Tab-separated table of C-alpha atoms in Angstrom:
chain	number	residue	atom	x	y	z
N	1361	MET	CA	-45.705	-7.858	23.446
N	1362	THR	CA	-42.769	-5.753	20.875
N	1363	ASP	CA	-41.276	-7.740	18.333
N	1364	LEU	CA	-37.769	-7.790	19.602
N	1365	VAL	CA	-36.185	-9.507	16.259
N	1366	THR	CA	-37.842	-6.019	13.895
N	1367	ASP	CA	-37.585	-3.392	17.001
N	1368	VAL	CA	-34.017	-3.615	17.557
N	1369	LEU	CA	-31.861	-0.526	16.887
N	1370	ARG	CA	-29.192	-2.434	14.741
N	1371	GLN	CA	-30.293	-6.272	13.514
N	1372	HIS	CA	-27.480	-8.903	13.446
N	1373	ALA	CA	-26.701	-9.626	10.041
N	1374	GLU	CA	-27.860	-13.529	10.219
N	1375	ASP	CA	-31.237	-11.263	10.771
N	1376	ALA	CA	-31.024	-8.679	8.748
N	1377	PHE	CA	-30.635	-10.848	5.445
N	1378	ALA	CA	-31.884	-13.937	6.788
N	1379	ALA	CA	-34.008	-13.767	3.034
N	1380	GLU	CA	-31.141	-13.933	1.065
N	1381	LEU	CA	-29.175	-16.259	3.407
N	1382	ALA	CA	-32.370	-18.867	2.783
N	1383	ALA	CA	-32.755	-18.361	-0.620
N	1384	LEU	CA	-28.834	-18.677	-1.510
N	1385	ALA	CA	-29.222	-21.682	0.751
N	1386	ALA	CA	-32.143	-23.132	-1.591
N	1387	ARG	CA	-29.755	-22.474	-4.607
N	1388	ASP	CA	-27.026	-23.565	-3.561
N	1389	ASP	CA	-25.832	-27.274	-4.825
N	1390	ARG	CA	-22.098	-26.722	-4.799
N	1391	PRO	CA	-19.647	-28.534	-1.830
N	1392	ARG	CA	-19.918	-27.071	1.572
N	1393	PRO	CA	-17.451	-27.630	4.055
N	1394	GLU	CA	-18.794	-28.899	7.110
N	1395	ARG	CA	-20.926	-27.603	9.245
N	1396	TRP	CA	-20.753	-24.366	6.814
N	1397	ARG	CA	-24.265	-23.230	6.076
N	1398	LEU	CA	-23.153	-22.285	2.699
N	1399	SER	CA	-21.139	-23.059	-0.296
N	1400	PRO	CA	-17.446	-20.828	-0.542
N	1401	TRP	CA	-19.214	-19.293	-4.024
N	1402	ALA	CA	-22.402	-18.541	-2.297
N	1403	VAL	CA	-20.519	-16.826	0.821
N	1404	ALA	CA	-18.122	-14.581	-1.855
N	1405	THR	CA	-21.851	-14.285	-3.958
N	1406	TYR	CA	-23.887	-13.335	-0.164
N	1407	LEU	CA	-20.447	-10.430	0.109
N	1408	LEU	CA	-20.803	-9.078	-3.155
N	1409	GLY	CA	-23.864	-9.538	-4.004
N	1410	GLY	CA	-25.407	-11.237	-7.511
N	1411	GLU	CA	-28.494	-12.655	-8.897
N	1412	LEU	CA	-29.671	-16.643	-8.846
N	1413	ASP	CA	-31.105	-18.207	-11.446
N	1414	ASP	CA	-34.857	-17.846	-9.725
N	1415	GLY	CA	-34.395	-14.067	-10.223
N	1416	THR	CA	-33.532	-13.545	-6.397
N	1417	VAL	CA	-31.158	-10.202	-6.068
N	1418	ILE	CA	-28.536	-10.803	-3.260
N	1419	THR	CA	-27.512	-7.367	-2.431
N	1420	PRO	CA	-23.886	-6.481	-2.060
N	1421	LYS	CA	-22.489	-6.159	1.619
N	1422	TYR	CA	-18.834	-5.404	0.145
N	1423	ILE	CA	-18.308	-3.553	-2.358
N	1424	GLY	CA	-14.235	-3.921	-3.501
N	1425	PRO	CA	-11.854	-6.486	-5.333
N	1426	ARG	CA	-13.485	-9.313	-5.547
N	1427	ARG	CA	-10.328	-11.662	-5.208
N	1428	VAL	CA	-10.180	-10.080	-1.426
N	1429	VAL	CA	-13.197	-11.730	-0.671
N	1430	GLU	CA	-12.285	-15.014	-2.159
N	1431	VAL	CA	-9.090	-15.067	-0.780
N	1432	ALA	CA	-10.917	-14.825	2.806
N	1433	VAL	CA	-13.614	-17.286	1.950
N	1434	THR	CA	-10.821	-19.735	1.063
N	1435	THR	CA	-8.630	-19.193	4.000
N	1436	LEU	CA	-11.707	-19.711	6.217
N	1437	ALA	CA	-12.158	-23.259	4.695
N	1438	THR	CA	-8.531	-24.508	5.346
N	1439	ASP	CA	-7.426	-24.725	8.513
N	1440	ARG	CA	-5.539	-21.087	8.915
N	1441	ALA	CA	-7.499	-18.342	10.108
N	1442	LEU	CA	-7.964	-14.937	8.749
N	1443	LEU	CA	-7.203	-11.379	10.154
N	1444	LEU	CA	-8.485	-8.196	8.143
N	1445	LEU	CA	-6.178	-5.569	8.225
N	1446	GLY	CA	-6.863	-1.905	7.317
N	1447	VAL	CA	-7.145	1.374	7.746
N	1448	PRO	CA	-9.920	2.838	9.756
N	1449	GLY	CA	-13.241	2.583	7.589
N	1450	THR	CA	-12.312	-0.078	5.355
N	1451	ALA	CA	-15.276	-2.029	6.239
N	1452	LYS	CA	-12.864	-4.586	8.536
N	1453	THR	CA	-15.952	-5.232	11.238
N	1454	TRP	CA	-18.668	-5.177	8.807
N	1455	VAL	CA	-16.911	-8.193	6.447
N	1456	SER	CA	-15.915	-9.906	9.009
N	1457	GLU	CA	-19.592	-9.984	10.776
N	1458	HIS	CA	-20.964	-10.911	7.090
N	1459	LEU	CA	-18.462	-13.537	7.142
N	1460	ALA	CA	-19.674	-15.166	10.109
N	1461	ALA	CA	-22.960	-14.560	9.459
N	1462	ALA	CA	-23.378	-16.805	6.133
N	1463	ILE	CA	-20.948	-19.848	7.413
N	1464	SER	CA	-22.173	-20.388	10.347
N	1465	GLY	CA	-25.931	-18.620	10.578
N	1466	ASP	CA	-24.573	-16.858	13.749
N	1467	SER	CA	-22.513	-14.063	13.849
N	1468	THR	CA	-22.257	-13.179	18.068
N	1469	LEU	CA	-19.249	-15.358	19.074
N	1470	LEU	CA	-17.292	-11.604	19.552
N	1471	VAL	CA	-14.420	-10.848	21.350
N	1472	GLN	CA	-13.524	-7.367	21.640
N	1473	GLY	CA	-10.340	-6.225	21.800
N	1474	THR	CA	-9.457	-3.356	24.340
N	1475	ALA	CA	-6.245	-2.376	26.481
N	1476	GLY	CA	-8.228	-3.903	29.431
N	1477	THR	CA	-9.529	-7.517	27.787
N	1478	PRO	CA	-8.540	-10.256	30.105
N	1479	GLU	CA	-7.354	-13.972	29.553
N	1480	GLU	CA	-10.938	-14.967	30.297
N	1481	ALA	CA	-12.238	-13.108	27.402
N	1482	VAL	CA	-10.256	-15.900	25.216
N	1483	ARG	CA	-9.949	-18.715	27.070
N	1484	TYR	CA	-12.682	-18.986	29.472
N	1485	GLY	CA	-13.664	-17.754	33.233
N	1486	TRP	CA	-15.413	-18.836	36.165
N	1487	ASN	CA	-19.186	-18.552	38.091
N	1488	TYR	CA	-17.136	-17.832	41.594
N	1489	ALA	CA	-20.421	-18.293	43.241
N	1490	ARG	CA	-20.351	-21.911	42.233
N	1491	LEU	CA	-16.691	-22.318	41.726
N	1492	LEU	CA	-16.458	-21.974	45.686
N	1493	THR	CA	-19.479	-24.156	46.738
N	1494	ASP	CA	-18.364	-26.716	44.374
N	1495	GLY	CA	-15.025	-26.857	43.329
N	1496	PRO	CA	-13.706	-26.767	39.374
N	1497	SER	CA	-16.383	-28.518	37.354
N	1498	ARG	CA	-17.608	-28.023	34.008
N	1499	GLU	CA	-20.727	-26.726	35.374
N	1500	ALA	CA	-19.047	-23.571	37.074
N	1501	LEU	CA	-17.234	-23.275	33.961
N	1502	VAL	CA	-17.842	-19.839	31.616
N	1503	PRO	CA	-16.903	-20.660	27.936
N	1504	SER	CA	-15.126	-17.661	26.188
N	1505	PRO	CA	-16.837	-17.044	22.419
N	1506	LEU	CA	-13.761	-18.861	21.077
N	1507	MET	CA	-14.884	-22.260	23.187
N	1508	ARG	CA	-18.211	-21.995	22.303
N	1509	ALA	CA	-17.471	-21.405	18.681
N	1510	MET	CA	-14.645	-24.407	19.045
N	1511	ALA	CA	-16.602	-26.955	20.742
N	1512	ASP	CA	-19.677	-26.019	17.988
N	1513	GLY	CA	-17.535	-25.378	14.449
N	1514	ARG	CA	-18.618	-22.313	14.588
N	1515	ILE	CA	-16.284	-19.012	13.391
N	1516	ALA	CA	-15.193	-17.351	16.210
N	1517	ARG	CA	-14.202	-12.885	15.944
N	1518	VAL	CA	-12.068	-11.256	17.667
N	1519	GLU	CA	-12.354	-7.603	17.138
N	1520	GLU	CA	-9.280	-4.664	17.001
N	1521	LEU	CA	-6.456	-7.684	17.633
N	1522	THR	CA	-3.580	-5.253	18.170
N	1523	ARG	CA	-5.548	-3.448	20.969
N	1524	ILE	CA	-5.094	-6.622	23.217
N	1525	PRO	CA	-2.131	-7.211	25.300
N	1526	ALA	CA	0.451	-9.205	24.272
N	1527	ASP	CA	-0.090	-12.104	27.003
N	1528	VAL	CA	-3.393	-12.305	26.293
N	1529	GLN	CA	-2.981	-12.446	22.360
N	1530	ASP	CA	-0.512	-15.168	22.947
N	1531	SER	CA	-3.190	-17.255	24.549
N	1532	LEU	CA	-4.573	-17.873	20.607
N	1533	ILE	CA	-1.468	-19.550	19.852
N	1534	THR	CA	-2.123	-22.861	21.656
N	1535	ILE	CA	-6.061	-22.334	20.188
N	1536	LEU	CA	-5.568	-21.999	16.364
N	1537	SER	CA	-2.091	-24.214	16.060
N	1538	GLU	CA	-3.503	-27.269	17.876
N	1539	LYS	CA	-7.051	-26.660	17.550
N	1540	THR	CA	-7.393	-27.370	21.226
N	1541	LEU	CA	-8.226	-25.274	24.556
N	1542	PRO	CA	-6.688	-26.637	28.149
N	1543	ILE	CA	-8.461	-26.538	31.004
N	1544	PRO	CA	-5.100	-27.660	33.388
N	1545	GLU	CA	-8.149	-26.999	36.856
N	1546	LEU	CA	-10.180	-29.953	35.425
N	1547	GLY	CA	-7.125	-31.919	33.649
N	1548	THR	CA	-9.087	-31.638	30.653
N	1549	GLU	CA	-9.421	-29.867	26.932
N	1550	THR	CA	-11.927	-28.450	24.422
N	1551	GLN	CA	-11.194	-29.867	20.430
N	1552	ALA	CA	-12.102	-28.010	18.073
N	1553	VAL	CA	-14.397	-29.677	15.787
N	1554	ARG	CA	-14.760	-28.901	11.637
N	1555	GLY	CA	-16.241	-25.641	11.209
N	1556	PHE	CA	-13.719	-23.928	13.605
N	1557	ASN	CA	-12.316	-20.864	12.545
N	1558	VAL	CA	-11.217	-17.309	13.810
N	1559	ILE	CA	-11.615	-14.212	11.896
N	1560	ALA	CA	-9.614	-11.297	13.543
N	1561	THR	CA	-9.412	-7.624	12.720
N	1562	ALA	CA	-6.460	-5.239	13.035
N	1563	ASN	CA	-6.018	-1.316	11.923
N	1564	ASP	CA	-3.532	-0.362	9.920
N	1565	ARG	CA	-2.478	2.675	12.446
N	1566	ASP	CA	-3.125	0.596	15.353
N	1567	ARG	CA	0.402	-2.288	14.648
N	1568	GLY	CA	2.191	-0.170	16.918
N	1569	VAL	CA	0.070	-0.276	20.096
N	1570	ASN	CA	0.272	-4.227	20.942
N	1571	GLU	CA	2.276	-5.420	18.061
N	1572	LEU	CA	1.623	-9.221	16.645
N	1573	SER	CA	4.142	-11.781	18.088
N	1574	SER	CA	5.610	-13.338	14.749
N	1575	ALA	CA	4.257	-16.849	16.344
N	1576	LEU	CA	0.523	-15.409	16.152
N	1577	ARG	CA	1.333	-13.504	12.604
N	1578	ARG	CA	1.929	-17.082	11.569
N	1579	ARG	CA	-1.006	-18.705	12.464
N	1580	PHE	CA	-2.952	-16.351	10.456
N	1581	ASN	CA	-3.578	-15.328	6.559
N	1582	THR	CA	-3.534	-12.038	6.401
N	1583	VAL	CA	-5.735	-9.601	4.328
N	1584	VAL	CA	-5.727	-6.292	3.892
N	1585	LEU	CA	-9.119	-4.667	3.239
N	1586	PRO	CA	-8.033	-1.966	0.471
N	1587	LEU	CA	-9.877	2.132	0.895
N	1588	PRO	CA	-12.376	2.194	-2.584
N	1589	ALA	CA	-10.172	2.583	-5.115
N	1590	SER	CA	-12.683	5.359	-7.175
N	1591	LEU	CA	-15.079	8.286	-6.485
N	1592	GLU	CA	-17.782	6.357	-8.191
N	1593	GLU	CA	-16.955	3.103	-5.955
N	1594	GLU	CA	-17.145	4.832	-2.881
N	1595	VAL	CA	-19.867	6.884	-3.469
N	1596	GLU	CA	-21.769	3.494	-3.770
N	1597	ILE	CA	-20.814	2.223	-0.469
N	1598	VAL	CA	-21.418	5.366	1.323
N	1599	THR	CA	-24.898	5.470	-0.660
N	1600	ARG	CA	-26.291	2.005	0.456
N	1601	ARG	CA	-24.927	2.072	3.862
N	1602	VAL	CA	-26.459	5.325	4.659
N	1603	GLU	CA	-30.018	3.489	2.954
N	1604	GLN	CA	-29.770	1.016	5.187
N	1605	LEU	CA	-29.196	3.415	8.696
N	1606	GLY	CA	-32.035	5.550	7.267
N	1607	ARG	CA	-34.176	2.884	7.468
N	1608	SER	CA	-33.409	1.367	10.692
N	1609	LEU	CA	-33.416	4.645	12.502
N	1610	GLN	CA	-36.824	5.595	11.098
N	1611	LEU	CA	-35.462	8.727	8.769
N	1612	PRO	CA	-37.502	9.296	5.488
N	1613	GLU	CA	-35.993	9.598	2.294
N	1614	LEU	CA	-34.813	12.885	1.645
N	1615	PRO	CA	-34.474	14.544	-2.147
N	1616	GLY	CA	-30.833	16.057	-2.528
N	1617	GLY	CA	-29.146	13.135	-1.339
N	1618	ALA	CA	-26.972	11.854	-4.041
N	1619	GLN	CA	-25.522	15.071	-4.436
N	1620	GLU	CA	-24.157	15.697	-1.139
N	1621	ILE	CA	-22.992	12.092	-0.523
N	1622	ARG	CA	-21.118	12.542	-3.938
N	1623	ARG	CA	-19.694	16.475	-2.300
N	1624	VAL	CA	-19.055	14.868	1.341
N	1625	VAL	CA	-16.507	11.753	-0.442
N	1626	THR	CA	-15.430	14.234	-2.988
N	1627	VAL	CA	-13.924	16.232	0.031
N	1628	PHE	CA	-12.844	13.296	1.959
N	1629	ARG	CA	-10.904	11.710	-1.083
N	1630	GLU	CA	-9.477	14.622	-1.681
N	1631	LEU	CA	-7.946	15.820	1.974
N	1632	ARG	CA	-7.402	12.157	2.047
N	1633	ALA	CA	-4.867	11.867	-0.987
N	1634	GLY	CA	-3.689	15.667	-0.612
N	1635	LEU	CA	-4.672	15.929	-4.047
N	1636	THR	CA	-8.073	17.332	-5.408
N	1637	ALA	CA	-10.151	15.312	-8.531
N	1638	ASP	CA	-8.306	16.590	-11.143
N	1639	GLY	CA	-5.301	16.527	-9.882
N	1640	ARG	CA	-4.226	19.777	-10.235
N	1641	THR	CA	-4.031	20.829	-7.097
N	1642	LYS	CA	-2.116	19.562	-4.071
N	1643	VAL	CA	-3.463	20.132	-0.495
N	1644	LYS	CA	-2.824	19.647	2.902
N	1645	THR	CA	-3.723	16.338	4.677
N	1646	PRO	CA	-5.369	16.346	7.725
N	1647	SER	CA	-4.865	13.968	11.042
N	1648	GLY	CA	-7.412	12.266	10.864
N	1649	THR	CA	-8.389	9.215	8.992
N	1650	LEU	CA	-11.296	10.559	6.961
N	1651	SER	CA	-12.626	7.007	6.196
N	1652	THR	CA	-15.273	5.732	4.701
N	1653	ALA	CA	-17.315	4.824	7.417
N	1654	GLU	CA	-16.978	8.342	8.800
N	1655	ALA	CA	-18.612	10.111	5.347
N	1656	ILE	CA	-21.507	7.664	6.175
N	1657	SER	CA	-22.128	9.008	9.353
N	1658	VAL	CA	-21.920	12.664	8.872
N	1659	VAL	CA	-24.260	11.574	5.652
N	1660	THR	CA	-26.642	9.732	8.221
N	1661	ASN	CA	-26.537	12.766	10.652
N	1662	GLY	CA	-27.315	15.360	7.848
N	1663	MET	CA	-29.994	13.659	6.976
N	1664	ALA	CA	-30.952	13.582	10.855
N	1665	LEU	CA	-30.580	17.219	10.510
N	1666	ALA	CA	-32.541	17.713	7.313
N	1667	ALA	CA	-35.685	15.712	8.587
N	1668	HIS	CA	-36.384	17.146	11.650
N	1669	PHE	CA	-35.089	20.524	11.769
N	1670	GLY	CA	-34.722	21.157	7.694
N	1671	ASP	CA	-37.390	21.361	5.164
N	1672	GLY	CA	-36.862	17.911	4.196
N	1673	VAL	CA	-34.233	18.257	1.734
N	1674	LEU	CA	-30.760	17.252	2.231
N	1675	ARG	CA	-28.835	20.236	1.283
N	1676	ALA	CA	-24.969	21.487	2.294
N	1677	GLY	CA	-25.513	23.185	5.715
N	1678	ASP	CA	-26.594	19.849	7.067
N	1679	VAL	CA	-23.789	17.922	6.254
N	1680	ALA	CA	-21.321	20.707	6.529
N	1681	ALA	CA	-20.626	20.476	10.141
N	1682	GLY	CA	-20.184	17.467	10.041
N	1683	VAL	CA	-17.224	17.671	7.643
N	1684	ILE	CA	-15.965	19.850	9.757
N	1685	GLY	CA	-15.591	18.124	13.137
N	1686	ALA	CA	-14.651	14.759	10.643
N	1687	VAL	CA	-11.769	17.313	9.528
N	1688	VAL	CA	-10.990	19.314	12.445
N	1689	ARG	CA	-9.344	16.832	14.644
N	1690	ASP	CA	-6.529	19.129	16.055
N	1691	PRO	CA	-7.791	22.581	16.313
N	1692	ALA	CA	-4.427	24.372	15.905
N	1693	ALA	CA	-2.908	22.299	12.881
N	1694	ASP	CA	-6.384	20.862	10.947
N	1695	GLN	CA	-8.200	24.299	11.355
N	1696	GLN	CA	-5.681	26.123	9.235
N	1697	ILE	CA	-5.371	23.045	6.282
N	1698	TRP	CA	-9.978	23.137	6.459
N	1699	ARG	CA	-9.512	26.458	5.715
N	1700	GLU	CA	-6.817	26.955	3.209
N	1701	TYR	CA	-8.818	23.828	1.704
N	1702	VAL	CA	-12.341	25.922	1.328
N	1703	GLU	CA	-10.719	28.692	0.343
N	1704	GLY	CA	-8.400	27.926	-2.109
N	1705	VAL	CA	-10.828	24.570	-3.597
N	1706	VAL	CA	-14.140	24.766	-2.228
N	1707	ARG	CA	-14.575	28.552	-2.879
N	1708	GLU	CA	-13.710	28.032	-6.604
N	1709	ARG	CA	-15.906	25.202	-7.781
N	1710	ASP	CA	-18.426	25.244	-10.250
N	1711	GLY	CA	-21.826	24.406	-7.953
N	1712	TRP	CA	-20.525	24.561	-4.461
N	1713	GLN	CA	-21.119	27.687	-3.484
N	1714	ASP	CA	-24.127	26.497	-1.286
N	1715	PHE	CA	-21.569	24.079	0.310
N	1716	TYR	CA	-18.733	27.036	0.384
N	1717	ARG	CA	-21.133	29.051	2.394
N	1718	ALA	CA	-22.275	26.729	4.766
N	1719	ALA	CA	-18.666	25.924	5.133
N	1720	ARG	CA	-18.021	29.837	6.307
N	1721	GLU	CA	-20.852	29.731	8.162
N	1722	ASN	CA	-20.508	26.502	10.458
N	1723	ALA	CA	-16.328	27.079	10.861
N	1724	ARG	CA	-14.962	27.205	14.183
């Protein structure tokens, strides 16, 4: 029989990093909030990485300001919910998942926000076959992930909060302020037990989709996840995630990866900032976000190309098409921006002639 835990395409954080979580729990002698698997210090160590006194290495899950993680963890230890805010690709979902895994041992209590998310996804629904047969009852009620988290004292996650319709968003207010979920059909309620809290994520660029009401915003402590501060930091993030994804997809380790990762990240950062790394040349900014997550996707796709259709070495030609696809979102405006960047910056850069040729060959 297939081992479903090891053969799944993407394991939940609590499964993929079970050994690290167990090692932290075994060495963690600091105070823990009720129903937390780890102390706040250990949760932060799990996210930021470190070495335990027995030599166990905890790999970093988030590379960024330590204070951001400390504030996020501390918020969850209080009665305030946490809102992770940032532009696309700043690891909001990734941080949310790992926080839930470290605190509750379960990152799956998730509501995915969309324009069509119904109120039942936040509150509860009904098994209509049982409802028609037996009438309203606990057995006919289908609890939402938030309702289950309240009853069990665990962390619930709400992804893309600003994509959820405003009236559905507001159903969170009572849950977050009163820590209770009324069930008027049964004349009862579900009260949150200690350990319950909510992590929501929202995209900076989507704030106008369904702006949060001031009443709901007050129920959250907002933590902004910044873009990587430096080229080296972003290269490290991309390298780590590409290695993890490569193992998951069973891609071989390829020579040339470090050089192409650095080039992809350099291109993304320069076009994002509108300025070359040396500060000497201004460039136009395309319409896309050019996030760290997109850089990871470009390099991973390049690795697959090199492994299956190349010579086993990650080369400029393997990543060039992906870079162009990420940059040129608006064929009219972005194509011209990309062409000017290639001819004005890439062409003149020492050691980039192979990337220049690949960019020219893959131009649309």
